[in-house]
């Protein structure tokens, strides 16, 4: 059996040793499956940004669903993003830059498209929030005093501040030196967490479905820092809307596992200490960006 | 200026303040550019595995170059890999499994192709080497007692053992429970470092050129753990050879920055503490898999 099939182990019967049934070791998947309904929290449809890319060469639809980050983080940019979506600003723009193990970036590559009313550059000194309390779950960290999870989001913290992290799938605001950007030019992380960007760029959300439509795009040339030099290489954006502004948005129901819940704590413990048969040496630790906080899509209802 | 262009800052003139020229802040790129020739070490062509995939749909060639890991790590598998390449075993096999933020995997999906003489399953208890000395450079770590670099490779270590790490681009040996595998079924990491696999699977190398040919492939279905369910979705492998066995292998010259060198230490410091103008808050730390040890291709000679 190759590693491809390791997850299939979950369905094997427990081995019987010395006439005694041994319980299956918990796995991240089994912990998530056992979480109670009250440990899951609904994501408000008003916080879902739904971006439809042009179909792929085989004609398959490509939808990317982004959860916008809640207060107290990055709300100046999130407010702009709501106005940009409501103004249909991204329609007809493109994904124009892709760098391996770094980011896919989209918006108006020419930076000439007028902003909707009320969308202005944000200051570049508001990447952290005052520390409101200790995060709900904390881990040791190579970058910050500590890291952990709060409200389902990975965060870093110090004595007086807390901030969201650049983990895989994080969505951030491209910006110029001396400006915090508007939020019209966005990127998603498609590689190992570039944590050096934390507190230096606004994290405004995370991709919760369809990241593969951004991570599989052809990489741009290194000479242009990944910006395609041929406009035909760009991936057109057909539309980007808040789910609650979409006529057909009702089926978009997502939930995240509450990071204050017992099941979330257990999930992190088990991810840090795998004891299912494939694992000979449980790691004994985990970095915050490898936790991958559970988010699930619910049946339309 | 968007983040796409941050690297261009390196070419800006230093600001003049109070009639006094200030030096440009060092960047990772400037530290690497200033490394002396003796700080770079040649990679032996006998340690390069060159895998040519079928051309992409536009007819572009797709070559992946893998540096095999040196002793004392994983040498049972590396020996098998040399025999498999010399036996042209991978020719006609495929990349058959791709999972987003995880791995691309290749070999004989049917697992029916006979092994060349002398290629046998390796034991699953040889994923670490005895600690021979402290690594050349060490960092704090969320997984192991410590992590760092030795011989240019990211490693983890404890009192009595040292082992290679699953960072982005690492190549490992897919295996069954109870076996260490042969090395015929390989995978490359295409997402955030899955460090839980350290000491649980043999790391046999790293992709040093062409990772984008593996990281951009279409993802397989989750129901089959990423194994394509349609054979037409597989990416054929035309050939895999050791560079020194290739008639046209001479141009394949690569060097890595010696992890015992002053420039490597400075590179890690600067990556952990960015002070160029884009960065308002230097991180103050870095995780071992975000260091990205420098490897460069040299002109053919």
XYZ file of C-alpha atoms in Angstrom:
602
model
C 0.000 0.000 0.000
C 1.442 3.319 -0.931
C 1.051 6.554 0.963
C -1.734 7.417 -1.448
C -3.857 4.959 0.415
C -2.851 5.657 3.990
C -6.211 7.241 4.710
C -7.894 3.977 3.779
C -6.493 2.531 6.965
C -9.202 4.315 8.842
C -11.670 1.770 7.584
C -9.693 -1.345 8.510
C -10.991 -3.389 11.434
C -9.051 -3.042 14.660
C -6.454 -5.772 15.064
C -7.268 -8.371 17.671
C -4.309 -9.131 19.922
C -4.296 -11.514 22.884
C -8.040 -11.972 22.536
C -8.526 -8.304 23.262
C -9.845 -5.698 20.883
C -7.658 -2.620 20.719
C -9.273 0.681 19.880
C -8.312 2.316 16.592
C -5.835 5.129 17.172
C -7.460 8.516 16.642
C -6.585 10.285 13.396
C -7.222 13.890 12.416
C -10.078 12.655 10.216
C -11.644 10.580 12.998
C -11.463 13.497 15.434
C -13.148 15.807 12.933
C -15.796 13.197 12.146
C -16.585 12.873 15.864
C -16.963 16.612 16.509
C -20.415 17.528 17.759
C -22.714 19.797 15.723
C -22.332 22.604 18.274
C -18.550 22.605 17.776
C -19.048 23.705 14.175
C -19.762 27.359 13.426
C -21.533 28.615 10.327
C -19.697 31.052 8.076
C -21.912 34.012 7.226
C -22.630 34.138 3.492
C -21.891 37.870 3.663
C -18.288 36.884 4.402
C -17.876 34.670 1.330
C -16.254 36.141 -1.770
C -17.007 33.885 -4.734
C -14.663 34.303 -7.693
C -15.436 32.555 -10.969
C -12.519 32.177 -13.346
C -12.949 31.420 -17.024
C -13.381 27.678 -17.631
C -10.188 25.649 -18.022
C -9.082 24.461 -21.489
C -11.243 21.338 -21.100
C -14.298 23.496 -20.339
C -14.479 22.782 -16.612
C -15.803 25.572 -14.390
C -13.334 27.117 -11.953
C -14.858 28.625 -8.799
C -12.726 29.927 -5.916
C -14.486 30.587 -2.583
C -12.759 32.933 -0.148
C -13.783 33.508 3.463
C -13.172 37.134 4.410
C -11.483 37.646 7.758
C -13.656 38.969 10.598
C -13.001 41.907 12.918
C -10.727 43.008 14.428
C -8.399 42.165 11.531
C -7.865 44.104 8.292
C -11.357 45.624 8.250
C -10.364 48.665 6.169
C -9.401 46.374 3.307
C -12.310 43.988 3.875
C -14.676 46.967 3.620
C -13.047 47.918 0.315
C -13.327 44.344 -0.949
C -17.065 44.368 -0.263
C -17.419 47.575 -2.300
C -15.258 46.183 -5.105
C -17.391 43.037 -5.294
C -20.634 45.011 -5.143
C -19.291 47.267 -7.906
C -18.458 44.186 -10.043
C -14.964 45.643 -10.197
C -13.087 42.354 -10.700
C -15.293 41.262 -13.621
C -13.060 41.266 -16.684
C -9.822 41.482 -14.725
C -7.500 38.477 -14.446
C -5.074 36.321 -12.534
C -1.928 37.847 -13.981
C 0.962 36.659 -11.807
C 1.872 33.188 -10.541
C 5.098 32.299 -8.716
C 5.868 28.736 -7.672
C 5.934 28.149 -3.900
C 4.782 31.730 -3.404
C 1.531 33.304 -4.689
C -1.089 33.586 -7.427
C -2.154 37.217 -7.808
C -5.160 38.855 -9.453
C -6.809 42.170 -10.185
C -6.124 44.844 -12.805
C -2.588 44.224 -14.037
C -2.533 47.654 -15.677
C -3.685 49.355 -12.451
C -5.694 51.844 -14.491
C -9.259 50.768 -13.675
C -11.028 53.402 -11.552
C -11.957 52.426 -8.004
C -15.593 52.345 -6.899
C -16.687 55.227 -4.666
C -15.242 54.972 -1.174
C -12.414 52.569 -2.012
C -9.182 54.190 -0.911
C -5.643 53.153 -0.105
C -5.352 51.976 3.466
C -2.513 52.969 5.779
C 0.340 50.489 6.066
C 0.425 50.527 9.869
C -2.714 48.566 10.685
C -1.623 44.974 10.159
C -2.096 44.024 13.796
C -4.900 44.391 16.308
C -4.528 45.116 20.015
C -4.215 41.846 21.906
C -7.760 41.268 23.153
C -7.001 38.076 25.041
C -4.829 35.011 24.670
C -5.741 33.038 21.545
C -7.993 30.073 22.143
C -5.201 27.598 21.406
C -1.475 28.328 21.368
C 1.597 26.651 19.886
C 5.309 27.358 19.951
C 6.433 29.325 16.933
C 9.618 30.133 15.015
C 8.472 33.671 14.161
C 6.394 35.242 16.919
C 6.249 35.126 20.706
C 3.505 32.636 20.099
C 1.052 31.461 17.537
C -2.277 29.740 17.710
C -5.870 29.918 16.644
C -8.688 32.299 17.364
C -12.135 32.229 15.834
C -10.886 29.406 13.627
C -8.054 31.501 12.168
C -4.305 31.039 12.570
C -2.819 34.012 14.441
C 0.468 35.234 15.825
C 0.692 37.289 18.974
C 2.958 39.313 21.202
C 2.287 41.094 24.527
C 0.201 43.839 22.987
C -0.785 42.690 19.527
C -2.367 39.856 17.570
C -2.339 39.348 13.815
C -3.437 36.883 11.117
C -0.896 34.603 9.444
C 0.267 33.865 5.922
C -0.462 30.138 5.828
C -1.196 28.116 2.666
C -4.355 29.509 1.068
C -4.210 32.859 2.891
C -5.419 35.805 0.800
C -3.536 39.081 1.122
C -3.440 42.579 -0.329
C -0.643 43.381 -2.789
C 0.694 46.834 -2.065
C 3.358 49.431 -2.878
C 6.053 50.620 -0.510
C 4.530 53.385 1.606
C 0.941 52.246 1.074
C -1.222 49.477 2.450
C -3.028 49.013 -0.859
C -6.764 49.033 -1.503
C -7.570 45.333 -1.694
C -8.223 45.415 -5.432
C -4.972 43.519 -6.107
C -5.108 40.282 -4.144
C -2.992 37.154 -3.917
C -3.377 33.675 -2.483
C -0.474 31.778 -0.939
C 0.261 28.598 -2.954
C 3.377 27.304 -1.188
C 5.154 26.958 2.121
C 3.884 29.648 4.496
C 5.746 32.941 3.756
C 5.505 34.064 7.358
C 7.950 36.932 6.741
C 4.946 38.722 5.206
C 3.025 38.651 8.514
C 2.536 42.193 9.877
C 3.830 43.521 6.558
C 0.789 42.952 4.348
C -2.903 42.769 5.154
C -4.320 39.243 5.340
C -7.963 39.618 4.321
C -9.159 36.049 4.023
C -8.444 32.469 3.068
C -9.431 30.215 0.213
C -11.817 27.578 1.572
C -12.708 25.910 -1.733
C -11.082 25.835 -5.159
C -7.482 26.704 -4.252
C -6.420 24.204 -6.948
C -7.725 26.621 -9.589
C -5.036 29.069 -8.440
C -2.252 26.652 -7.445
C -2.156 24.749 -10.758
C -1.901 27.795 -13.032
C 1.221 28.072 -15.184
C 4.029 29.941 -13.440
C 5.049 33.293 -14.910
C 8.616 34.193 -15.918
C 11.121 34.849 -13.140
C 12.405 37.892 -15.037
C 9.078 39.651 -14.348
C 8.607 38.233 -10.856
C 5.962 35.903 -12.194
C 3.831 38.473 -14.045
C 2.872 36.903 -17.380
C 4.529 38.755 -20.231
C 1.862 37.653 -22.705
C -1.686 38.831 -21.964
C -3.006 35.567 -23.438
C -1.481 33.709 -20.475
C -3.678 35.514 -17.967
C -6.679 33.673 -16.538
C -9.785 35.856 -16.969
C -11.992 36.530 -13.949
C -15.621 36.290 -15.027
C -17.052 37.626 -11.772
C -16.395 38.054 -8.061
C -19.381 38.468 -5.751
C -20.296 38.255 -2.107
C -22.351 35.080 -1.759
C -25.321 36.882 -0.228
C -25.476 39.165 -3.281
C -25.710 36.175 -5.632
C -29.071 35.049 -6.983
C -27.806 31.464 -6.700
C -25.747 31.966 -3.533
C -28.022 30.084 -1.168
C -26.313 26.692 -1.607
C -22.979 28.123 -0.450
C -23.011 26.910 3.134
C -19.733 26.399 4.984
C -18.814 25.740 8.582
C -15.518 25.841 10.469
C -14.514 23.867 13.528
C -14.550 26.237 16.514
C -10.973 26.701 17.673
C -12.251 26.999 21.264
C -13.820 23.542 21.068
C -12.534 20.345 22.633
C -12.517 18.675 19.233
C -10.273 21.359 17.760
C -7.776 20.943 20.596
C -7.866 17.187 20.123
C -7.452 17.613 16.366
C -4.277 19.657 16.845
C -2.927 17.146 19.385
C -3.544 14.234 17.051
C -2.052 16.025 14.053
C 1.063 16.685 16.150
C 1.200 13.098 17.434
C 0.091 10.641 14.770
C -0.253 7.144 16.217
C -2.034 5.368 13.397
C -0.007 2.433 12.002
C 1.678 4.324 9.177
C 3.484 6.582 11.651
C 6.491 5.072 13.395
C 7.649 8.331 14.998
C 4.926 10.763 16.071
C 6.359 14.234 15.531
C 5.565 15.533 18.997
C 4.867 19.007 17.684
C 3.401 20.926 14.785
C 3.745 24.365 13.300
C 0.683 26.583 13.165
C 0.487 26.601 9.370
C 0.505 22.808 9.146
C -2.585 22.468 11.357
C -5.039 23.206 8.519
C -8.094 24.190 10.571
C -11.105 22.168 9.436
C -13.664 23.875 7.200
C -16.479 21.884 5.605
C -19.094 22.474 2.973
C -22.618 21.704 4.050
C -25.448 20.416 1.901
C -27.549 23.235 0.468
C -30.421 23.940 2.804
C 4.371 49.036 -6.850
C 2.862 45.711 -6.054
C 4.562 42.861 -4.255
C 5.334 41.390 -7.650
C 7.955 44.019 -8.010
C 9.442 44.095 -4.526
C 12.674 42.545 -5.797
C 13.136 45.511 -8.106
C 13.836 47.637 -5.054
C 17.295 46.163 -4.987
C 18.189 48.368 -7.901
C 16.988 51.650 -6.378
C 19.684 54.096 -5.314
C 20.269 54.354 -1.579
C 18.383 57.266 -0.015
C 20.556 60.188 1.046
C 19.657 61.456 4.493
C 21.383 64.296 6.344
C 24.001 64.546 3.620
C 25.095 61.019 4.375
C 24.760 58.027 2.100
C 23.173 55.049 3.814
C 24.113 51.580 2.626
C 21.424 49.463 0.982
C 19.942 47.020 3.481
C 21.105 43.499 2.726
C 18.534 41.197 1.159
C 18.657 37.417 0.693
C 19.447 38.020 -2.987
C 22.250 40.472 -2.249
C 23.832 38.108 0.287
C 23.750 35.234 -2.204
C 25.156 37.452 -4.962
C 28.065 38.446 -2.695
C 28.998 34.880 -1.712
C 32.555 33.985 -2.730
C 33.226 31.210 -5.259
C 34.714 28.976 -2.547
C 31.438 29.152 -0.579
C 29.665 27.332 -3.407
C 30.007 23.562 -3.705
C 29.544 21.600 -6.910
C 26.851 18.915 -7.016
C 28.255 15.697 -8.470
C 26.509 14.796 -11.732
C 26.289 11.230 -10.422
C 23.854 12.602 -7.809
C 21.476 14.213 -10.316
C 18.387 12.274 -11.380
C 16.973 13.866 -14.540
C 13.341 13.035 -15.242
C 11.796 14.051 -18.547
C 8.003 14.161 -18.614
C 6.004 14.154 -21.816
C 5.719 17.670 -23.268
C 2.850 19.806 -21.981
C -0.244 20.371 -24.148
C 1.477 23.359 -25.811
C 4.454 21.175 -26.724
C 6.875 22.576 -24.139
C 9.483 20.185 -22.734
C 9.173 19.320 -19.046
C 12.429 18.355 -17.299
C 12.653 17.795 -13.548
C 16.134 17.678 -11.974
C 16.455 15.969 -8.592
C 19.541 16.041 -6.386
C 19.885 12.701 -4.581
C 20.683 12.972 -0.885
C 24.253 12.074 0.160
C 25.369 9.699 2.914
C 24.619 9.083 5.687
C 20.945 9.492 4.764
C 18.656 7.019 2.999
C 21.453 5.259 1.104
C 19.585 1.959 0.730
C 16.907 3.702 -1.288
C 19.351 5.953 -3.118
C 21.244 2.837 -4.225
C 17.984 1.367 -5.518
C 17.185 4.602 -7.343
C 20.544 4.454 -9.143
C 19.754 0.896 -10.296
C 16.226 1.863 -11.348
C 17.563 4.769 -13.431
C 20.317 2.649 -14.950
C 17.711 -0.017 -15.783
C 15.513 2.656 -17.453
C 12.791 1.430 -15.140
C 10.792 4.670 -14.982
C 10.620 5.033 -18.783
C 6.990 4.568 -19.721
C 5.669 4.980 -16.178
C 3.837 8.141 -15.099
C 2.991 10.783 -12.560
C -0.263 9.215 -11.408
C -1.241 11.008 -8.204
C -1.400 14.717 -7.335
C -2.859 16.155 -4.126
C -3.054 19.894 -3.543
C -0.803 21.208 -0.742
C 0.661 17.727 -0.394
C 2.511 15.711 -3.090
C 2.867 14.713 -6.731
C 3.703 11.018 -6.978
C 5.152 8.913 -9.802
C 6.208 5.390 -10.735
C 4.213 2.321 -11.770
C 0.664 2.926 -10.620
C -0.181 -0.749 -11.180
C 2.837 -1.862 -9.111
C 3.309 -4.840 -11.425
C 6.533 -3.878 -13.232
C 9.424 -6.164 -12.197
C 12.272 -4.580 -10.265
C 15.799 -4.528 -11.710
C 18.229 -6.995 -10.136
C 19.254 -5.982 -6.659
C 16.360 -3.589 -5.988
C 14.635 -4.733 -2.821
C 12.316 -3.320 -0.211
C 14.230 -1.449 2.451
C 13.532 -1.777 6.162
C 11.321 0.897 7.683
C 13.612 1.619 10.626
C 16.442 3.477 8.897
C 15.005 6.960 8.478
C 17.571 8.560 10.756
C 21.358 8.487 10.994
C 23.389 8.521 14.193
C 24.115 12.100 15.195
C 27.609 12.667 13.837
C 27.994 16.220 15.112
C 25.862 19.293 15.594
C 24.491 20.547 12.269
C 26.400 23.416 10.742
C 23.613 25.881 11.446
C 20.725 25.416 13.860
C 17.291 26.998 14.329
C 14.480 26.573 16.809
C 11.851 24.140 15.600
C 8.236 23.192 16.278
C 8.827 19.480 15.599
C 12.274 18.334 16.703
C 14.738 19.172 19.484
C 16.333 21.288 16.836
C 16.578 21.786 13.129
C 19.158 23.277 10.864
C 21.324 22.640 7.848
C 24.134 20.269 7.117
C 25.875 19.780 3.791
C 23.331 22.216 2.342
C 20.345 20.077 3.392
C 17.640 20.874 5.955
C 17.850 18.419 8.861
C 16.226 17.724 12.195
C 18.142 16.326 15.123
C 17.903 14.948 18.628
C 20.604 13.809 21.073
C 21.477 10.681 19.147
C 20.012 11.060 15.672
C 19.837 13.334 12.658
C 17.444 13.118 9.712
C 16.455 14.936 6.511
C 13.276 17.017 6.372
C 10.123 17.146 4.282
C 10.381 20.721 3.032
C 8.859 22.025 -0.215
C 10.416 20.135 -3.128
C 11.670 17.226 -0.993
C 11.511 13.855 -2.757
C 10.466 10.847 -0.706
C 9.725 7.140 -1.075
C 6.089 6.061 -1.035
C 5.734 2.902 1.006
C 3.343 0.397 2.539
C 2.773 -0.102 6.233
C 5.461 -2.477 7.461
C 7.858 -1.749 4.610
C 10.206 1.073 3.766
C 9.524 0.760 0.027
C 12.033 0.359 -2.778
C 12.295 3.891 -4.143
C 10.470 3.036 -7.364
C 7.398 4.989 -6.226
C 8.509 8.527 -5.451
C 6.781 11.780 -4.571
C 7.736 15.440 -4.399
C 6.289 17.803 -1.785
C 4.252 20.570 -3.483
C 2.828 22.384 -0.455
C 3.474 23.487 3.097
C 6.130 21.232 4.627
C 4.432 18.007 5.861
C 6.930 17.594 8.668
C 4.843 14.822 10.267
C 6.363 12.566 7.585
C 9.915 13.153 8.891
C 11.390 9.924 10.306
C 8.408 8.059 8.847
C 9.363 7.971 5.173
C 12.752 8.048 3.448
C 13.709 11.439 2.042
C 15.939 10.624 -0.932
C 16.433 13.970 -2.595
C 15.053 17.342 -3.561
C 13.893 18.931 -6.781
C 16.428 21.597 -7.752
C 14.947 22.536 -11.137
C 11.546 22.053 -12.746
C 9.360 21.636 -9.644
C 6.693 23.627 -11.509
C 6.219 20.660 -13.853
C 5.004 18.676 -10.848
C 3.284 21.415 -8.829
C 1.022 22.641 -11.653
C -0.392 19.243 -12.623
C -4.146 18.769 -12.259
C -5.114 17.476 -8.843
C -6.609 13.970 -8.662
C -9.949 13.151 -7.025
C -10.148 13.211 -3.248
C -12.133 9.951 -3.303
C -8.980 8.137 -4.490
C -6.522 10.180 -2.414
C -5.445 12.012 -5.524
C -4.766 8.993 -7.751
C -6.187 9.819 -11.196
C -9.124 7.566 -11.951
C -8.657 7.975 -15.705
C -5.344 6.724 -17.125
C -5.460 9.541 -19.697
C -4.936 12.028 -16.861
C -1.530 10.609 -15.980
C 1.568 12.468 -17.115
C 3.873 10.048 -18.939
C 7.516 9.814 -17.892
C 9.658 9.590 -21.016
C 12.890 8.821 -19.174
C 14.725 9.171 -15.863
C 18.519 9.001 -15.899
C 21.486 9.864 -13.729
C 23.091 12.895 -15.360
C 26.471 11.217 -15.684
C 24.846 8.388 -17.665
C 23.363 10.832 -20.180
C 25.071 11.416 -23.511
C 24.055 15.073 -23.201
C 24.444 15.335 -19.429
C 27.566 17.492 -19.395
C 25.728 20.843 -19.317
C 23.943 19.887 -16.110
C 26.104 21.779 -13.630
C 24.669 22.859 -10.304
C 26.131 24.275 -7.112
C 24.750 24.769 -3.612
C 25.729 27.363 -1.062
C 27.769 25.622 1.651
C 25.728 25.647 4.855
C 28.971 25.962 6.836
C 29.843 29.205 5.051
C 29.604 32.731 6.425
C 27.370 33.715 3.516
C 24.878 30.947 4.317
C 24.664 32.083 7.946
C 24.171 35.651 6.788
C 21.552 34.543 4.275
C 19.514 32.862 7.018
C 19.867 35.904 9.304
C 18.701 38.251 6.576
C 15.795 36.019 5.568
C 14.705 36.002 9.222
C 15.150 39.782 9.579
C 14.197 41.573 6.384
C 15.122 45.257 6.594
C 14.640 46.316 2.986
C 12.001 49.047 2.644
C 9.046 46.773 1.896
C 9.315 45.157 5.336
C 7.932 47.199 8.228
C 8.266 44.410 10.795
C 11.232 42.046 10.395
C 10.002 38.647 11.564
C 12.874 37.984 13.953
C 12.841 34.278 13.203
C 12.308 31.743 10.461
C 11.360 28.103 10.203
C 13.797 25.695 8.634
C 11.597 24.928 5.638
C 11.191 28.612 4.747
C 14.947 29.159 4.440
C 15.162 27.710 0.915
C 18.886 26.922 0.756
C 20.408 28.474 -2.380
C 21.132 26.190 -5.331
C 22.204 27.624 -8.667
C 22.645 26.351 -12.187
C 26.034 27.090 -13.701
C 26.818 27.709 -17.354
C 27.778 24.530 -19.178
C 31.524 24.113 -19.085
